[in-house]
Amino acid sequence: MTDPLKSEHNHVFPGVGMRILKSALAVSLCMVINLLRGDSGIVFYSQLAALWCIQMYRSNTISNALQRMIGTVVGALFGLIYLLVYPLVITTGINNVFVDVISIFAGVVLVIYSTVLIKRKQASYFSCVVFLSIVINHIGDANPYLFVWNRFLDTVIGILIGLFINNMRLCIKPDRDTLFVSGVDDILVDKNNRVSSFSKVELNRMIESGVKFTLSTIRTPAEVKSLMKGVNLKLPIIVMDGAAMYDLNKREYLEAEFLQADICEQAERIIAYHGMHCFVNVMYDATLLIFYGELWNTAEKDLYETHKHSPYRNYIRDIFRRHDASERVLYLTVLDEITKIANLEKQLVHELGALARITVTDSEYDGYQYLKVFSSAASKKHMLVKLKSHTGCDNVVTIGSIEGKYDVYIGDGGGNATIKKLKKLYRNDIYH
């Protein structure tokens, strides 16, 4: 897909994508094939079949081609029976209009019911289209067998052209051995904090073709599920700034680094001493629970109200917290004013030292920041080693927005540009 074009009025026009070009090429190729056949078919039917097979993903192309083929066979078979039986019925002297209405009614019922019997209900629409195109337009043809055969052949030609065009690939040797690990913020999301449709489609195409792609992010699995909805991520992802590794398909945590119980208690005491509240992210079995107490500032109140109904988050009042050996805390989160966060960070670092990892990041609320307390062993670098073990990949290429820290630096805000760079990497066009 080409870069969007802007008009003089700053309207954004999407580029002409490959699916559009492939559709036009398939339609034109159908016309060429029909000319080579001596114009003996009806090219319109071939073009319809070809267009139906031009899909975003190859798996959909095969599924749609199968639907179209089954629909054509069923519809053509009943259409042929209709053309053969119809002349015998009208010789009885019955009113032709009455015969047409009743016979077509019965024909459609039989066509749809047949697709149900063979467990191909999704092909019923195409079966009806083929059946009606035959019985409505070709009653009285001298040779019904010839028309039905040509109708079937037209569709087969269109399907084959659609499959060929949609599965056509450049002569490249893609890199299916390297594990590509990408960040999310400033890498995949755009300025509106979303992943574009273009990025999702292209990612799915690459994943479908064999690229080993995954994510490493400060976000929780819940946030990743919401943000990356529609992307078929197959590999485990690194989440919560390296505190855990999560399998989106199995919906379970594969690895996690927990805060030591005494370190967690000490950190919570320090936070309370500063008159601040923290969200405690605890894992019970394979479920992440977020315990919270009295919400004091407007930012944390809004955060809770915004996400409390999310199916991916489990907020529970701290009065139900166990505080026993079964409790495994992944990290603590404080959301408060910048000056308060600075003072809290200073004391936590002073008292906990190397026993915990303290991070401070900007929040979506003006004048507020997030402070998080992790295990000292919780880091993206450490979890990446475990991810390599889980995937069996020795060669890893990391993609991030901090220059010098990642193999591939994204400094233009990310989004579609990141996906285009990933495509070049995957196709071995460039390395960095």
Coordinates of C-alpha atoms in Angstrom, one line a residue:
M1 CA 0.0 0.0 0.0
T2 CA 1.4 3.4 -0.9
D3 CA 1.6 6.3 1.5
P4 CA -1.6 8.3 1.9
L5 CA -1.9 11.3 -0.3
K6 CA -3.1 14.7 1.0
S7 CA -5.2 17.1 -1.1
E8 CA -4.9 20.8 -0.9
H9 CA -7.6 20.8 1.7
N10 CA -5.6 18.4 3.9
H11 CA -8.0 15.5 3.3
V12 CA -6.2 12.2 3.6
F13 CA -6.8 9.8 0.7
P14 CA -5.8 6.1 1.2
G15 CA -3.3 4.6 -1.2
V16 CA -4.2 2.1 -3.9
G17 CA -3.5 -1.2 -2.1
M18 CA -2.5 -4.6 -3.5
R19 CA -6.0 -6.0 -3.1
I20 CA -7.4 -3.4 -5.5
L21 CA -4.6 -4.0 -8.0
K22 CA -5.0 -7.7 -7.8
S23 CA -8.8 -7.5 -8.3
A24 CA -8.4 -5.4 -11.4
L25 CA -5.7 -7.7 -12.7
A26 CA -7.9 -10.8 -12.1
V27 CA -10.8 -9.2 -14.0
S28 CA -8.6 -8.3 -16.9
L29 CA -7.1 -11.8 -17.0
C30 CA -10.5 -13.3 -17.2
M31 CA -11.2 -11.3 -20.3
V32 CA -8.0 -12.4 -21.9
I33 CA -8.7 -16.1 -21.1
N34 CA -12.2 -15.7 -22.6
L35 CA -10.8 -14.3 -25.8
L36 CA -8.4 -17.2 -26.0
R37 CA -11.4 -19.5 -25.7
G38 CA -12.9 -17.9 -28.8
D39 CA -15.4 -15.8 -26.7
S40 CA -17.4 -19.0 -26.1
G41 CA -18.0 -18.4 -22.4
I42 CA -19.7 -15.6 -20.4
V43 CA -16.8 -13.7 -18.9
F44 CA -19.0 -12.0 -16.4
Y45 CA -19.3 -15.2 -14.4
S46 CA -15.5 -15.8 -14.4
Q47 CA -15.0 -12.2 -13.2
L48 CA -17.4 -12.7 -10.3
A49 CA -15.7 -15.9 -9.2
A50 CA -12.3 -14.3 -9.5
L51 CA -13.3 -11.2 -7.5
W52 CA -14.8 -13.4 -4.8
C53 CA -11.5 -15.2 -4.4
I54 CA -9.4 -12.0 -4.0
Q55 CA -9.2 -11.7 -0.2
M56 CA -6.8 -10.1 2.3
Y57 CA -5.5 -13.5 3.5
R58 CA -4.6 -16.6 1.6
S59 CA -6.5 -18.9 4.0
N60 CA -9.7 -16.9 3.2
T61 CA -9.0 -17.2 -0.5
I62 CA -9.0 -21.0 -0.4
S63 CA -12.1 -21.0 1.8
N64 CA -14.0 -18.7 -0.5
A65 CA -12.9 -20.6 -3.6
L66 CA -14.2 -23.9 -2.1
Q67 CA -17.5 -22.2 -1.3
R68 CA -17.8 -20.8 -4.8
M69 CA -17.0 -24.2 -6.4
I70 CA -19.5 -26.2 -4.2
G71 CA -22.1 -23.5 -4.8
T72 CA -21.5 -23.7 -8.6
V73 CA -21.8 -27.5 -8.7
V74 CA -25.0 -27.6 -6.7
G75 CA -26.6 -24.7 -8.6
A76 CA -25.6 -26.0 -12.0
L77 CA -26.8 -29.5 -11.3
F78 CA -30.3 -28.3 -10.2
G79 CA -30.3 -25.8 -13.1
L80 CA -29.7 -28.6 -15.6
I81 CA -32.5 -30.7 -14.1
Y82 CA -34.8 -27.7 -14.3
L83 CA -34.0 -27.1 -18.0
L84 CA -34.6 -30.7 -18.8
V85 CA -37.9 -31.1 -16.9
Y86 CA -39.4 -27.7 -17.7
P87 CA -40.3 -28.4 -21.4
L88 CA -42.1 -31.6 -20.3
V89 CA -44.2 -29.7 -17.8
I90 CA -45.4 -26.9 -20.1
T91 CA -46.6 -29.4 -22.7
T92 CA -49.3 -30.4 -20.2
G93 CA -51.1 -27.1 -20.9
I94 CA -50.7 -25.7 -17.4
N95 CA -50.4 -21.9 -17.2
N96 CA -46.7 -21.0 -17.8
V97 CA -46.7 -18.2 -15.1
F98 CA -48.0 -20.6 -12.5
V99 CA -45.5 -23.2 -13.5
D100 CA -42.6 -20.7 -13.3
V101 CA -43.5 -19.5 -9.8
I102 CA -44.1 -23.0 -8.3
S103 CA -41.1 -24.6 -10.0
I104 CA -38.6 -21.9 -9.1
F105 CA -40.0 -21.9 -5.5
A106 CA -39.4 -25.7 -5.3
G107 CA -36.1 -25.4 -7.0
V108 CA -34.7 -22.8 -4.6
V109 CA -35.9 -24.9 -1.6
L110 CA -34.1 -28.0 -3.0
V111 CA -30.9 -26.1 -3.8
I112 CA -30.6 -24.6 -0.3
Y113 CA -31.7 -27.9 1.4
S114 CA -29.0 -29.7 -0.5
T115 CA -26.3 -27.5 0.8
V116 CA -27.7 -28.2 4.3
L117 CA -27.5 -32.0 3.7
I118 CA -23.9 -31.9 2.6
K119 CA -23.1 -29.5 5.5
R120 CA -22.1 -26.6 3.2
K121 CA -24.7 -24.1 4.2
Q122 CA -22.2 -21.2 3.5
A123 CA -22.4 -22.1 -0.2
S124 CA -26.2 -21.8 -0.4
Y125 CA -26.1 -18.2 -1.7
F126 CA -23.8 -19.1 -4.6
S127 CA -25.9 -22.2 -5.4
C128 CA -29.0 -20.1 -5.7
V129 CA -27.2 -17.5 -7.8
V130 CA -26.0 -20.2 -10.3
F131 CA -29.4 -21.9 -10.3
L132 CA -31.4 -18.7 -10.9
S133 CA -28.9 -17.5 -13.6
I134 CA -29.6 -20.7 -15.5
V135 CA -33.4 -21.0 -15.1
I136 CA -34.3 -17.4 -15.5
N137 CA -32.1 -16.5 -18.5
H138 CA -31.7 -19.8 -20.4
I139 CA -35.1 -21.5 -20.6
G140 CA -35.5 -22.7 -24.1
D141 CA -31.8 -23.0 -25.0
A142 CA -31.3 -25.6 -27.7
N143 CA -28.5 -27.4 -25.8
P144 CA -28.9 -27.0 -22.0
Y145 CA -26.0 -29.4 -21.4
L146 CA -23.6 -27.0 -23.3
F147 CA -24.7 -24.0 -21.4
V148 CA -24.4 -25.6 -17.9
W149 CA -21.0 -26.9 -18.8
N150 CA -19.9 -23.5 -20.0
R151 CA -21.3 -21.9 -16.9
F152 CA -19.4 -24.3 -14.7
L153 CA -16.2 -23.8 -16.8
D154 CA -16.5 -20.0 -16.5
T155 CA -16.6 -20.3 -12.7
V156 CA -13.7 -22.7 -12.5
I157 CA -11.6 -20.4 -14.7
G158 CA -12.5 -17.4 -12.4
I159 CA -11.6 -19.4 -9.3
L160 CA -8.3 -20.5 -10.7
I161 CA -7.4 -17.0 -11.7
G162 CA -8.4 -15.6 -8.3
L163 CA -6.3 -18.2 -6.5
F164 CA -3.3 -17.6 -8.8
I165 CA -3.4 -13.8 -8.5
N166 CA -4.1 -13.8 -4.7
N167 CA -1.3 -16.2 -4.0
M168 CA 1.2 -14.7 -6.3
R169 CA 4.4 -13.7 -4.5
L170 CA 7.6 -11.9 -5.5
C171 CA 10.6 -14.1 -6.0
I172 CA 12.0 -13.5 -2.5
K173 CA 13.4 -15.8 0.2
P174 CA 11.7 -14.6 3.4
D175 CA 13.4 -14.9 6.8
R176 CA 11.4 -17.5 8.7
D177 CA 14.2 -18.2 11.2
T178 CA 14.6 -14.9 13.0
L179 CA 12.4 -13.9 15.9
F180 CA 11.2 -10.3 15.4
V181 CA 10.3 -8.6 18.8
S182 CA 8.6 -5.3 18.6
G183 CA 7.6 -2.7 21.1
V184 CA 4.1 -1.2 21.0
D185 CA 4.1 2.4 22.1
D186 CA 5.7 4.7 19.6
I187 CA 6.3 1.6 17.5
L188 CA 3.0 0.1 16.3
V189 CA 0.5 2.6 17.7
D190 CA -0.2 5.9 15.9
K191 CA -0.8 9.3 17.4
N192 CA -4.3 8.3 18.3
N193 CA -3.1 5.4 20.4
R194 CA -4.4 2.8 18.0
V195 CA -3.0 0.3 15.5
S196 CA -4.1 1.1 12.0
S197 CA -6.1 -1.3 9.8
F198 CA -3.2 -1.4 7.3
S199 CA -0.7 -2.5 10.1
K200 CA -3.1 -5.2 11.3
V201 CA -3.7 -6.6 7.8
E202 CA 0.0 -6.6 6.8
L203 CA 1.0 -8.2 10.2
N204 CA -1.5 -10.9 9.7
R205 CA -0.2 -11.5 6.1
M206 CA 3.3 -11.8 7.3
I207 CA 2.4 -14.1 10.3
E208 CA 0.4 -16.2 7.9
S209 CA 3.4 -16.5 5.6
G210 CA 5.7 -17.6 8.4
V211 CA 7.3 -14.6 10.1
K212 CA 8.1 -15.1 13.7
F213 CA 6.7 -11.9 15.2
T214 CA 5.9 -11.0 18.8
L215 CA 5.7 -8.1 21.2
S216 CA 7.6 -6.8 24.2
T217 CA 5.7 -4.0 26.1
I218 CA 5.1 -2.3 29.4
R219 CA 1.4 -2.9 28.9
T220 CA -0.6 -5.7 30.5
P221 CA -2.0 -8.7 28.5
A222 CA -5.4 -7.0 28.8
E223 CA -4.2 -3.9 27.1
V224 CA -2.5 -5.8 24.4
K225 CA -5.6 -7.9 23.7
S226 CA -7.6 -4.7 23.3
L227 CA -5.1 -2.8 21.3
M228 CA -4.1 -5.7 19.0
K229 CA -7.6 -7.0 18.4
G230 CA -7.7 -8.5 14.9
V231 CA -4.0 -9.4 14.8
N232 CA -3.4 -13.2 14.9
L233 CA -0.4 -13.2 17.2
K234 CA 0.8 -16.8 17.5
L235 CA 3.9 -16.5 19.8
P236 CA 4.0 -15.6 23.5
I237 CA 4.4 -11.9 24.3
I238 CA 6.5 -10.2 26.9
V239 CA 4.3 -8.0 29.1
M240 CA 4.3 -5.6 32.0
D241 CA 7.8 -4.4 31.3
G242 CA 9.4 -7.8 31.5
A243 CA 7.6 -9.0 34.6
A244 CA 5.8 -11.8 32.7
M245 CA 5.5 -13.8 29.5
Y246 CA 1.9 -14.4 28.3
D247 CA 0.4 -16.8 25.7
L248 CA -2.6 -15.0 24.1
N249 CA -3.9 -18.2 22.5
K250 CA -3.7 -20.4 25.7
R251 CA -4.6 -17.4 27.8
E252 CA -2.0 -18.2 30.4
Y253 CA 1.2 -16.9 31.9
L254 CA 4.2 -19.0 30.8
E255 CA 6.8 -17.1 32.9
A256 CA 6.7 -14.5 35.7
E257 CA 9.1 -12.7 38.1
F258 CA 7.4 -12.0 41.4
L259 CA 8.3 -9.5 44.1
Q260 CA 9.7 -11.1 47.3
A261 CA 7.0 -10.9 50.0
D262 CA 9.1 -8.9 52.4
I263 CA 10.2 -6.4 49.7
C264 CA 6.6 -6.0 48.6
E265 CA 5.5 -5.3 52.2
Q266 CA 8.3 -2.8 52.7
A267 CA 7.4 -1.0 49.4
E268 CA 3.7 -0.8 50.4
R269 CA 4.6 0.7 53.8
I270 CA 6.7 3.4 52.2
I271 CA 3.9 4.2 49.7
A272 CA 1.4 4.4 52.6
Y273 CA 3.8 6.6 54.6
H274 CA 3.7 9.1 51.8
G275 CA -0.1 9.2 51.9
M276 CA -0.4 7.5 48.5
H277 CA -2.4 4.6 47.2
C278 CA -1.2 1.7 45.1
F279 CA -2.8 -0.9 42.9
V280 CA -1.4 -4.4 43.7
N281 CA -1.2 -6.8 40.8
V282 CA -1.4 -10.3 42.2
M283 CA -1.4 -13.6 40.4
Y284 CA -3.5 -16.4 41.8
D285 CA -3.1 -19.6 39.9
A286 CA -3.1 -18.2 36.2
T287 CA -5.4 -15.2 36.9
L288 CA -4.2 -11.7 37.4
L289 CA -6.1 -9.8 40.1
I290 CA -5.8 -6.0 40.7
F291 CA -6.4 -5.2 44.4
Y292 CA -7.1 -1.6 45.3
G293 CA -7.9 0.5 48.4
E294 CA -9.2 4.0 48.9
L295 CA -8.8 6.0 45.7
W296 CA -7.7 9.5 46.6
N297 CA -6.8 11.5 43.5
T298 CA -8.9 12.2 40.4
A299 CA -6.5 10.3 38.0
E300 CA -6.7 6.9 39.8
K301 CA -10.4 7.3 40.2
D302 CA -10.8 7.9 36.5
L303 CA -8.5 5.0 35.7
Y304 CA -10.6 2.7 37.8
E305 CA -13.9 3.9 36.5
T306 CA -12.7 3.6 32.9
H307 CA -11.4 0.0 33.2
K308 CA -13.5 -1.6 35.9
H309 CA -15.9 -3.2 33.5
S310 CA -13.3 -4.4 31.1
P311 CA -13.5 -8.2 30.6
Y312 CA -9.7 -8.3 30.7
R313 CA -9.2 -6.7 34.1
N314 CA -10.2 -8.0 37.5
Y315 CA -10.4 -5.2 40.1
I316 CA -11.0 -6.4 43.7
R317 CA -11.2 -4.4 47.0
D318 CA -8.1 -5.0 49.1
I319 CA -10.3 -6.2 52.1
F320 CA -10.5 -9.5 50.2
R321 CA -6.7 -9.8 49.7
R322 CA -5.3 -13.0 51.4
H323 CA -1.8 -11.8 52.4
D324 CA -0.6 -15.4 52.6
A325 CA 1.9 -17.7 51.0
S326 CA -0.3 -18.2 47.9
E327 CA -0.1 -14.5 47.1
R328 CA 2.4 -13.8 44.3
V329 CA 2.7 -10.0 43.5
L330 CA 3.9 -9.1 40.1
Y331 CA 4.2 -5.4 40.7
L332 CA 2.8 -2.4 42.4
T333 CA 1.4 0.7 40.6
V334 CA 1.1 4.2 41.9
L335 CA -0.6 6.9 39.9
D336 CA -0.1 10.4 41.4
E337 CA 1.1 13.9 40.9
I338 CA 4.6 14.3 39.4
T339 CA 6.2 16.0 42.5
K340 CA 4.8 13.3 44.9
I341 CA 6.0 10.6 42.5
A342 CA 9.5 12.1 42.5
N343 CA 9.7 12.1 46.3
L344 CA 8.3 8.5 46.5
E345 CA 10.8 7.3 43.9
K346 CA 13.7 8.8 45.8
Q347 CA 12.8 7.0 49.1
L348 CA 12.0 3.7 47.4
V349 CA 15.3 3.6 45.6
H350 CA 17.2 4.6 48.8
E351 CA 15.6 2.0 51.0
L352 CA 15.1 -0.9 48.5
G353 CA 18.2 -0.4 46.4
A354 CA 18.9 -3.4 44.2
L355 CA 16.2 -5.5 45.8
A356 CA 13.6 -4.0 43.5
R357 CA 13.3 -2.3 40.1
I358 CA 11.5 1.1 40.2
T359 CA 10.2 2.7 37.0
V360 CA 8.5 6.1 36.4
T361 CA 6.6 6.8 33.2
D362 CA 4.3 9.5 32.0
S363 CA 0.6 8.9 32.2
E364 CA -2.4 9.8 30.1
Y365 CA -3.4 12.3 32.8
D366 CA -1.8 15.8 32.8
G367 CA 0.5 16.4 35.8
Y368 CA 0.4 12.7 36.8
Q369 CA 2.9 9.9 36.4
Y370 CA 3.0 6.2 37.0
L371 CA 5.5 4.6 39.4
K372 CA 5.8 0.9 39.4
V373 CA 7.7 -1.5 41.7
F374 CA 9.0 -4.7 40.1
S375 CA 11.1 -7.6 41.2
S376 CA 14.8 -6.9 40.5
A377 CA 14.8 -9.9 38.1
A378 CA 11.9 -8.5 36.1
S379 CA 13.2 -6.9 32.9
K380 CA 12.5 -7.2 29.2
K381 CA 16.1 -8.3 28.5
H382 CA 15.9 -11.1 31.1
M383 CA 12.4 -12.2 29.8
L384 CA 13.7 -12.1 26.2
V385 CA 16.1 -14.9 27.1
K386 CA 13.2 -17.0 28.3
L387 CA 11.2 -16.1 25.2
K388 CA 14.0 -17.4 22.9
S389 CA 14.0 -20.7 24.8
H390 CA 10.2 -21.0 24.4
T391 CA 10.3 -20.3 20.7
G392 CA 13.5 -22.1 19.9
C393 CA 14.9 -19.1 18.0
D394 CA 18.6 -18.1 18.5
N395 CA 18.5 -15.1 16.2
V396 CA 16.5 -12.2 17.5
V397 CA 15.9 -8.8 16.0
T398 CA 14.4 -6.2 18.4
I399 CA 12.5 -3.2 17.2
G400 CA 12.1 -0.1 19.5
S401 CA 12.1 3.6 19.8
I402 CA 15.2 4.2 22.0
E403 CA 18.3 4.7 19.7
G404 CA 21.2 2.4 20.5
K405 CA 19.1 0.0 22.6
Y406 CA 17.4 -1.9 19.9
D407 CA 18.6 -3.6 16.7
V408 CA 16.1 -1.6 14.6
Y409 CA 15.4 2.0 15.7
I410 CA 12.0 3.6 15.0
G411 CA 12.3 7.3 15.3
D412 CA 9.4 8.5 13.2
G413 CA 6.5 7.8 15.5
G414 CA 6.0 4.2 14.3
G415 CA 2.7 3.0 12.9
N416 CA 2.6 2.0 9.2
A417 CA 6.3 2.9 8.8
T418 CA 7.3 0.2 11.3
I419 CA 5.3 -2.4 9.4
K420 CA 6.9 -1.4 6.1
K421 CA 10.4 -1.7 7.7
L422 CA 9.5 -5.0 9.1
K423 CA 8.4 -6.3 5.7
K424 CA 11.8 -5.3 4.3
L425 CA 13.5 -7.1 7.1
Y426 CA 11.4 -10.2 6.7
R427 CA 12.0 -10.2 3.0
N428 CA 15.8 -9.9 3.5
D429 CA 15.8 -6.5 1.7
I430 CA 17.7 -4.8 4.5
Y431 CA 19.0 -5.8 7.9
H432 CA 19.0 -2.5 9.8

